Coordinates of C-alpha atoms in Angstrom, one line a residue:
M1 CA -4.9 -4.1 -12.5
A2 CA -4.7 -6.3 -15.4
L3 CA -1.0 -6.6 -14.4
C4 CA -0.6 -5.7 -10.8
S5 CA 2.3 -5.1 -8.3
P6 CA 4.8 -7.7 -7.5
V7 CA 3.0 -7.8 -4.2
S8 CA -0.5 -8.1 -4.1
L9 CA -2.0 -4.9 -3.6
F10 CA -4.8 -6.0 -1.5
S11 CA -2.6 -7.2 1.2
L12 CA -2.7 -3.7 2.8
L13 CA -6.4 -3.2 2.4
C14 CA -6.8 -5.1 6.3
T15 CA -4.5 -2.0 7.2
V16 CA -6.4 0.3 5.3
L17 CA -9.8 -0.3 6.5
L18 CA -8.9 1.2 9.8
F19 CA -8.5 4.7 8.2
S20 CA -11.1 7.0 7.6
A21 CA -11.8 9.2 4.9
S22 CA -12.1 13.1 4.8
S23 CA -12.2 16.0 2.4
S24 CA -12.8 19.3 2.2
A25 CA -15.1 21.3 0.6
K26 CA -13.9 23.1 -2.5
H27 CA -16.3 26.2 -3.8
D28 CA -15.9 24.5 -7.7
S29 CA -17.1 20.8 -6.9
V30 CA -19.6 19.3 -5.0
S31 CA -17.8 17.7 -1.9
F32 CA -18.7 14.7 0.0
S33 CA -17.0 13.3 3.4
F34 CA -17.4 9.5 3.6
P35 CA -15.9 8.2 7.0
L36 CA -15.8 4.4 7.6
R37 CA -17.9 2.5 9.6
S38 CA -18.8 -0.8 10.7
L39 CA -21.6 -2.7 9.6
P40 CA -23.6 -5.5 11.0
I41 CA -23.9 -8.4 9.1
S42 CA -27.2 -10.4 8.8
A43 CA -27.1 -14.2 7.9
G44 CA -29.6 -16.2 6.7
K45 CA -31.7 -13.4 4.6
P46 CA -32.6 -14.7 1.4
L47 CA -31.4 -12.4 -1.7
K48 CA -34.1 -10.5 -3.6
T49 CA -33.9 -10.9 -7.3
N50 CA -35.8 -8.7 -9.9
P51 CA -36.3 -10.0 -13.6
K52 CA -37.4 -6.4 -15.0
L53 CA -33.8 -4.7 -13.5
R54 CA -34.9 -1.5 -14.8
S55 CA -32.3 1.1 -15.4
L56 CA -32.7 5.0 -14.3
S57 CA -31.6 7.7 -16.3
S58 CA -27.8 9.1 -15.4
A59 CA -27.2 12.4 -13.8
S60 CA -24.1 14.8 -14.7
Y61 CA -21.8 14.1 -12.1
N62 CA -19.8 16.2 -10.3
V63 CA -18.6 14.3 -7.1
K64 CA -15.0 14.3 -5.0
L65 CA -13.5 11.6 -3.1
P66 CA -10.3 11.4 -1.2
F67 CA -8.6 7.8 -1.0
K68 CA -5.9 6.5 1.0
Y69 CA -2.7 5.5 -0.6
S70 CA -0.1 2.9 0.1
M71 CA 0.5 0.7 -2.5
A72 CA -3.0 0.7 -4.1
L73 CA -5.8 3.6 -4.3
V74 CA -8.7 2.8 -1.7
V75 CA -11.4 5.0 -2.2
S76 CA -14.8 4.5 0.2
L77 CA -18.1 4.6 -2.1
P78 CA -21.5 4.5 -0.7
I79 CA -22.8 1.5 -1.9
G80 CA -26.6 0.9 -1.5
T81 CA -30.2 2.8 -0.1
P82 CA -29.2 3.5 2.4
P83 CA -25.7 3.8 1.5
Q84 CA -22.8 1.6 3.0
H85 CA -19.5 2.7 2.8
Q86 CA -17.2 0.0 1.4
Q87 CA -13.1 0.1 0.8
M88 CA -12.7 -0.6 -3.0
V89 CA -9.2 -0.4 -4.9
L90 CA -9.5 2.3 -8.0
D91 CA -8.2 0.2 -10.6
T92 CA -8.2 1.7 -14.4
G93 CA -6.4 -1.7 -15.6
S94 CA -9.6 -3.9 -14.8
Q95 CA -13.6 -4.0 -15.6
L96 CA -15.9 -5.7 -12.9
S97 CA -16.3 -3.7 -10.2
W98 CA -17.1 -5.7 -6.8
I99 CA -17.7 -5.8 -3.4
Q100 CA -17.3 -8.1 -0.8
C101 CA -20.4 -9.4 0.8
R102 CA -19.0 -12.4 2.9
N103 CA -20.3 -13.2 6.5
K104 CA -17.2 -11.9 8.1
T105 CA -16.7 -9.6 11.3
P106 CA -14.3 -6.4 11.4
P107 CA -11.7 -5.4 9.6
T108 CA -13.4 -6.7 7.0
V109 CA -16.5 -4.6 6.3
S110 CA -18.7 -6.2 4.2
F111 CA -21.7 -5.5 2.4
D112 CA -24.9 -6.4 3.5
P113 CA -27.7 -7.1 0.9
S114 CA -30.4 -7.0 2.8
L115 CA -30.0 -3.5 4.5
S116 CA -30.7 -1.8 1.0
S117 CA -33.9 -1.2 -0.7
S118 CA -32.4 -1.1 -4.2
F119 CA -30.4 -4.3 -4.5
Y120 CA -31.1 -7.6 -6.6
V121 CA -29.5 -10.4 -7.8
I122 CA -29.4 -11.3 -11.3
P123 CA -30.9 -14.7 -12.1
C124 CA -29.3 -17.1 -14.6
T125 CA -32.1 -16.1 -17.3
H126 CA -30.8 -12.5 -17.5
P127 CA -28.8 -11.5 -20.9
L128 CA -26.0 -10.6 -18.6
C129 CA -25.2 -13.9 -17.4
K130 CA -25.0 -15.3 -21.0
P131 CA -22.6 -12.2 -22.4
R132 CA -21.6 -11.9 -25.7
V133 CA -18.0 -10.5 -25.3
P134 CA -16.2 -12.5 -22.7
D135 CA -16.2 -10.1 -19.7
F136 CA -15.4 -12.6 -17.3
T137 CA -12.1 -14.7 -17.1
L138 CA -14.4 -17.4 -16.7
P139 CA -17.8 -17.9 -18.5
T140 CA -20.9 -17.2 -16.1
T141 CA -22.5 -20.3 -14.3
C142 CA -26.0 -20.6 -12.9
D143 CA -25.4 -21.8 -9.0
Q144 CA -27.5 -24.0 -7.1
N145 CA -29.8 -20.9 -6.4
R146 CA -30.4 -20.5 -10.1
L147 CA -28.5 -17.1 -9.9
C148 CA -25.8 -15.7 -12.0
H149 CA -22.1 -16.8 -10.4
Y150 CA -19.0 -15.2 -11.8
S151 CA -15.3 -15.7 -11.4
Y152 CA -12.8 -13.3 -11.6
F153 CA -9.2 -13.8 -12.1
Y154 CA -6.2 -11.3 -12.0
A155 CA -2.4 -11.4 -13.3
D156 CA -1.3 -11.4 -9.8
G157 CA -3.2 -14.2 -8.5
T158 CA -5.9 -12.8 -6.7
Y159 CA -9.2 -13.7 -7.5
A160 CA -13.0 -12.9 -6.6
E161 CA -16.2 -15.2 -7.3
G162 CA -19.5 -14.8 -6.0
N163 CA -23.1 -13.8 -7.6
L164 CA -23.5 -10.7 -10.2
V165 CA -26.1 -8.3 -8.8
R166 CA -27.5 -5.0 -9.5
E167 CA -26.8 -2.0 -7.2
K168 CA -26.5 1.5 -7.4
L169 CA -24.1 4.5 -5.7
T170 CA -25.9 6.8 -3.5
F171 CA -23.6 10.1 -3.3
S172 CA -26.7 12.0 -1.9
P173 CA -29.9 12.2 -2.1
S174 CA -30.3 14.3 -5.1
Q175 CA -26.7 12.2 -6.9
T176 CA -27.1 8.9 -7.7
T177 CA -26.1 6.3 -10.3
P178 CA -28.4 3.8 -12.2
P179 CA -28.4 0.1 -11.0
L180 CA -25.1 -1.0 -11.9
T181 CA -23.9 -4.9 -12.6
L182 CA -21.6 -5.4 -9.4
G183 CA -19.6 -8.6 -8.5
C184 CA -20.9 -9.8 -4.7
A185 CA -17.7 -11.5 -3.5
T186 CA -18.4 -14.6 -1.2
E187 CA -15.1 -15.8 -2.2
S188 CA -12.0 -13.9 -2.3
R189 CA -8.6 -14.0 -1.1
D190 CA -8.8 -10.1 -0.1
A191 CA -10.6 -7.8 2.6
G192 CA -11.4 -5.0 0.1
G193 CA -13.6 -4.7 -3.1
I194 CA -12.3 -3.4 -6.5
L195 CA -13.6 -0.3 -8.6
G196 CA -13.1 -1.5 -12.0
M197 CA -12.4 1.7 -14.0
N198 CA -11.3 0.5 -17.7
L199 CA -12.9 0.8 -21.1
G200 CA -15.3 -2.3 -20.7
R201 CA -18.7 -2.1 -21.0
L202 CA -19.2 -3.2 -17.6
S203 CA -16.8 -1.0 -16.1
F204 CA -18.0 2.0 -13.5
P205 CA -17.2 4.8 -16.0
S206 CA -19.0 2.6 -18.7
Q207 CA -22.2 1.9 -17.0
A208 CA -22.4 4.9 -14.7
K209 CA -22.2 7.1 -18.2
I210 CA -19.4 9.2 -16.9
T211 CA -17.6 10.9 -19.6
K212 CA -14.6 12.1 -17.4
F213 CA -12.7 11.2 -13.9
S214 CA -9.3 11.9 -12.5
Y215 CA -7.3 11.2 -9.8
C216 CA -3.9 12.6 -8.0
V217 CA -1.9 10.4 -6.2
P218 CA 0.1 11.5 -3.2
T219 CA 3.8 11.1 -2.6
R220 CA 4.3 7.8 0.4
V221 CA 5.9 8.7 3.1
S222 CA 8.3 6.0 4.6
G223 CA 8.3 4.9 8.0
S224 CA 4.9 6.9 8.7
G225 CA 1.7 5.8 10.5
N226 CA -0.7 7.2 8.7
L227 CA -1.3 7.0 5.0
P228 CA -1.3 10.0 2.6
T229 CA -4.7 11.2 1.0
G230 CA -5.3 11.6 -2.6
S231 CA -7.9 12.8 -4.7
F232 CA -10.6 11.5 -7.1
Y233 CA -13.0 13.1 -9.1
L234 CA -16.0 12.0 -11.0
G235 CA -16.6 14.9 -13.9
N236 CA -14.9 17.9 -14.2
N237 CA -11.6 18.5 -12.2
P238 CA -11.1 22.5 -11.6
N239 CA -7.5 22.2 -12.2
S240 CA -7.9 20.4 -16.0
A241 CA -7.0 24.1 -17.5
R242 CA -3.2 23.7 -16.8
F243 CA -3.4 19.8 -18.3
R244 CA -1.6 18.6 -20.8
Y245 CA -3.0 16.0 -23.0
V246 CA -2.1 12.9 -25.4
S247 CA -4.7 11.3 -27.6
M248 CA -5.6 7.6 -26.3
L249 CA -5.1 4.8 -28.8
T250 CA -8.3 3.1 -29.3
F251 CA -8.9 -0.7 -30.5
S252 CA -11.8 -2.4 -31.7
Q253 CA -12.7 -5.6 -29.9
S254 CA -12.9 -6.8 -33.1
Q255 CA -9.0 -6.7 -33.2
R256 CA -8.0 -10.1 -31.7
M257 CA -4.4 -9.8 -31.1
P258 CA -2.9 -12.3 -28.5
N259 CA -1.3 -9.9 -26.3
L260 CA -3.2 -6.6 -26.6
D261 CA -5.8 -5.6 -24.3
P262 CA -8.6 -3.2 -26.4
L263 CA -10.1 -2.1 -23.1
A264 CA -7.0 -1.0 -21.3
Y265 CA -6.4 2.7 -21.5
T266 CA -3.2 3.0 -23.8
V267 CA -1.0 5.9 -24.4
P268 CA 1.8 6.9 -27.6
M269 CA 4.8 6.8 -25.2
Q270 CA 8.0 7.6 -27.4
G271 CA 11.1 7.4 -25.0
I272 CA 12.5 7.6 -21.5
R273 CA 15.3 10.0 -20.2
I274 CA 17.2 8.9 -17.5
G275 CA 19.4 11.8 -15.8
G276 CA 19.2 14.0 -18.9
K277 CA 20.2 11.1 -21.5
R278 CA 17.6 9.7 -24.1
L279 CA 18.1 6.1 -23.8
N280 CA 18.5 4.6 -27.2
I281 CA 15.4 2.6 -27.6
N282 CA 13.2 2.5 -30.7
P283 CA 9.8 4.5 -30.1
S284 CA 8.2 1.2 -31.7
V285 CA 8.8 -0.9 -28.4
F286 CA 6.1 1.4 -26.7
R287 CA 3.6 0.4 -29.6
P288 CA 1.7 -2.7 -29.8
D289 CA 3.1 -4.6 -32.8
A290 CA 0.8 -6.9 -34.9
G291 CA 0.5 -9.3 -32.1
G292 CA -0.5 -6.3 -29.5
S293 CA 2.8 -6.8 -27.7
G294 CA 4.4 -3.6 -26.8
Q295 CA 1.2 -1.7 -25.7
T296 CA 1.8 1.3 -23.3
M297 CA -1.4 1.6 -20.9
I298 CA -1.9 3.7 -17.4
D299 CA -3.0 1.5 -14.9
S300 CA -3.8 2.7 -11.4
G301 CA -3.8 -1.2 -9.9
S302 CA -0.3 -1.6 -10.4
E303 CA 2.3 -0.6 -8.1
F304 CA 5.5 -0.4 -10.3
T305 CA 6.0 0.6 -13.9
F306 CA 6.8 -2.8 -16.4
L307 CA 8.6 -2.8 -19.3
V308 CA 9.2 -5.0 -22.2
D309 CA 12.6 -6.2 -22.6
E310 CA 14.0 -4.3 -24.9
A311 CA 13.4 -1.3 -22.8
Y312 CA 14.0 -2.4 -19.5
D313 CA 17.5 -3.7 -20.3
R314 CA 18.1 -0.4 -21.8
V315 CA 17.4 1.3 -18.4
R316 CA 19.3 -1.5 -16.3
E317 CA 22.1 -0.7 -18.6
E318 CA 22.2 2.8 -17.6
V319 CA 21.7 2.3 -14.1
V320 CA 24.6 -0.1 -14.0
R321 CA 26.6 2.4 -15.9
V322 CA 26.0 4.9 -13.0
V323 CA 25.9 3.1 -9.7
G324 CA 26.4 -0.5 -10.9
P325 CA 28.8 -1.4 -8.0
R326 CA 26.5 -0.4 -5.4
I327 CA 23.1 -2.7 -6.8
K328 CA 22.2 -5.4 -4.3
K329 CA 23.4 -8.5 -5.7
G330 CA 21.2 -11.7 -6.5
Y331 CA 18.2 -9.5 -5.1
V332 CA 14.9 -9.5 -6.8
Y333 CA 12.3 -7.6 -5.7
G334 CA 8.8 -9.5 -6.2
G335 CA 10.0 -11.3 -9.0
V336 CA 10.5 -8.7 -11.1
A337 CA 12.3 -5.9 -10.2
D338 CA 16.3 -6.2 -10.0
M339 CA 17.6 -2.6 -9.8
C340 CA 17.3 -2.7 -5.8
F341 CA 20.2 -1.2 -3.3
D342 CA 20.6 -1.1 0.4
G343 CA 18.7 1.9 2.0
S344 CA 21.6 3.6 3.5
A345 CA 22.4 4.4 0.2
R346 CA 19.0 5.9 -1.1
E347 CA 19.6 9.4 -1.2
S348 CA 23.2 9.1 -2.9
I349 CA 22.2 6.5 -5.5
G350 CA 19.1 8.8 -6.4
R351 CA 21.3 11.9 -7.1
L352 CA 23.5 9.5 -9.6
I353 CA 20.7 8.3 -10.9
G354 CA 18.8 11.3 -11.8
D355 CA 15.2 12.2 -12.7
V356 CA 13.4 9.5 -15.0
V357 CA 11.5 11.1 -17.4
L358 CA 8.7 9.3 -19.3
E359 CA 7.9 10.8 -23.1
F360 CA 5.3 11.2 -25.1
E361 CA 3.5 12.9 -28.2
K362 CA 3.3 16.4 -28.7
G363 CA 6.0 16.7 -25.5
V364 CA 4.0 15.8 -22.8
E365 CA 6.2 14.3 -20.2
I366 CA 5.8 12.4 -16.8
V367 CA 9.1 13.3 -14.6
V368 CA 10.0 11.1 -11.9
P369 CA 12.3 13.4 -9.6
K370 CA 15.4 11.5 -8.3
E371 CA 14.5 11.7 -4.9
R372 CA 11.5 9.5 -5.9
V373 CA 13.3 7.2 -8.2
L374 CA 13.8 4.6 -5.3
A375 CA 10.6 2.9 -3.7
D376 CA 10.6 1.4 -0.1
V377 CA 10.3 -2.1 -0.6
G378 CA 11.0 -2.6 3.4
G379 CA 13.7 -4.6 5.2
G380 CA 15.7 -1.7 4.4
V381 CA 15.7 -2.3 0.8
H382 CA 15.1 0.3 -2.0
C383 CA 14.4 -0.5 -5.8
V384 CA 14.3 1.5 -8.8
G385 CA 10.3 1.2 -9.4
I386 CA 10.5 -0.4 -12.4
G387 CA 10.1 -4.4 -13.3
R388 CA 10.1 -6.4 -15.9
S389 CA 6.8 -7.8 -17.9
E390 CA 8.4 -10.8 -19.2
R391 CA 8.7 -11.9 -15.5
L392 CA 4.9 -11.4 -15.2
G393 CA 4.0 -13.0 -18.3
A394 CA 2.9 -10.2 -20.1
A395 CA 4.1 -8.0 -23.4
S396 CA 3.1 -4.9 -22.5
N397 CA 4.3 -1.6 -20.8
I398 CA 2.4 -0.8 -17.5
I399 CA 2.7 2.9 -16.4
G400 CA 2.2 1.7 -12.4
N401 CA 0.7 4.5 -9.5
I402 CA 4.6 4.5 -8.4
H403 CA 5.1 7.1 -11.3
Q404 CA 1.8 9.0 -11.1
Q405 CA 2.8 10.3 -7.5
N406 CA 2.1 14.2 -7.4
L407 CA 0.5 14.4 -11.0
W408 CA -3.2 14.5 -11.8
V409 CA -4.4 11.7 -14.1
E410 CA -7.2 12.6 -16.2
F411 CA -9.4 10.3 -18.4
D412 CA -11.3 12.4 -20.4
L413 CA -13.3 9.6 -22.4
A414 CA -15.6 11.7 -24.6
N415 CA -12.8 13.4 -26.4
H416 CA -10.4 10.1 -26.2
R417 CA -7.6 11.5 -24.4
I418 CA -5.7 11.6 -20.9
G419 CA -4.3 14.5 -19.3
F420 CA -1.4 14.9 -17.1
G421 CA -1.2 18.0 -14.3
E422 CA 1.6 18.5 -11.7
A423 CA 0.4 18.7 -8.5
D424 CA 1.0 18.6 -4.9
C425 CA -1.3 15.8 -4.3
S426 CA -1.3 15.7 -0.7
R427 CA -3.1 19.0 -0.7
S428 CA -5.2 19.1 -4.0

């Protein structure tokens, strides 16, 4: 969520917390079910510290988890010993993972450190509290208890701050992660936490030594009382034989370009087709220039897709050409998306616009069928799920989760590539 949706993803988490996650066993992988529980919150108990902070050797992960999907991909993860299930947004656009450690009553389910035997707070004297690389929005500091305090801010204005801690995930008695550095948030604007999945040294894949992960985002159903369930794999995916891969563009952190995020999953996008017509967009628009502008990234933590001005203008011109008179005049959703229509015309508008195709190298494509070109944004309004990056104060192209529906997206870190595979994600 380096760059988030036009409406905060976390505004939905209070609703999401009311759902339980379930998963069916697959013969090709170990499968776990993680129902949501309310946990008692203990107050006034001191937090434990351990100056040694020893790490365990990592295991080979082969875990499948369900997640609930609305605007965000919300997975329930087993944190601590014994595990307490915490709701976390799966976010390939950010680094630090954090959980809620606030003293609050349900529906906010906070983590209670006093109930976990593997929980440790990082003291100010530890090297992690003085990182050489700026892993946090603001530098870490010492709080009044000489514990390491962090502050993490996101582009949409959400934030979390608290203490840095070490804790592990316990998938089963035989499958646990080593102790991971997490944020234990005591102040935030949100009900849930974040699972940071980017390429940073403090991200969940980096710390847990995970070399491959994938997810499948189901389609959203307008007006449905239940949120659809998708799938999230840590380790090998039994469906990967039919995936098509593109190489990731990687950058050294020494390449300090003001508009570049070197920790993002950057892909070699080459063009856009709408209704079978290839738009007149120079492919260089989708690649970082000397200042880093134009980077194209895969971000599960962003709802909409965002394009830099040159690309967005060509998309809007084509939409106006085919359905211009029907555009809702003067309406801008979330301050970023201005290709919107009254809901009564949704099906006919989709047919007129046609499929939207994002083109990559080697003939790899993400196809958004005409039935899903428009997103329901509430109030009887539907918008093309594309916003203008400039209105976010960004200079990047971001492929959001709305354009990853019914698609396996695999992050093969060992081979520096990203795979795509069409699927019915409600059944995967």
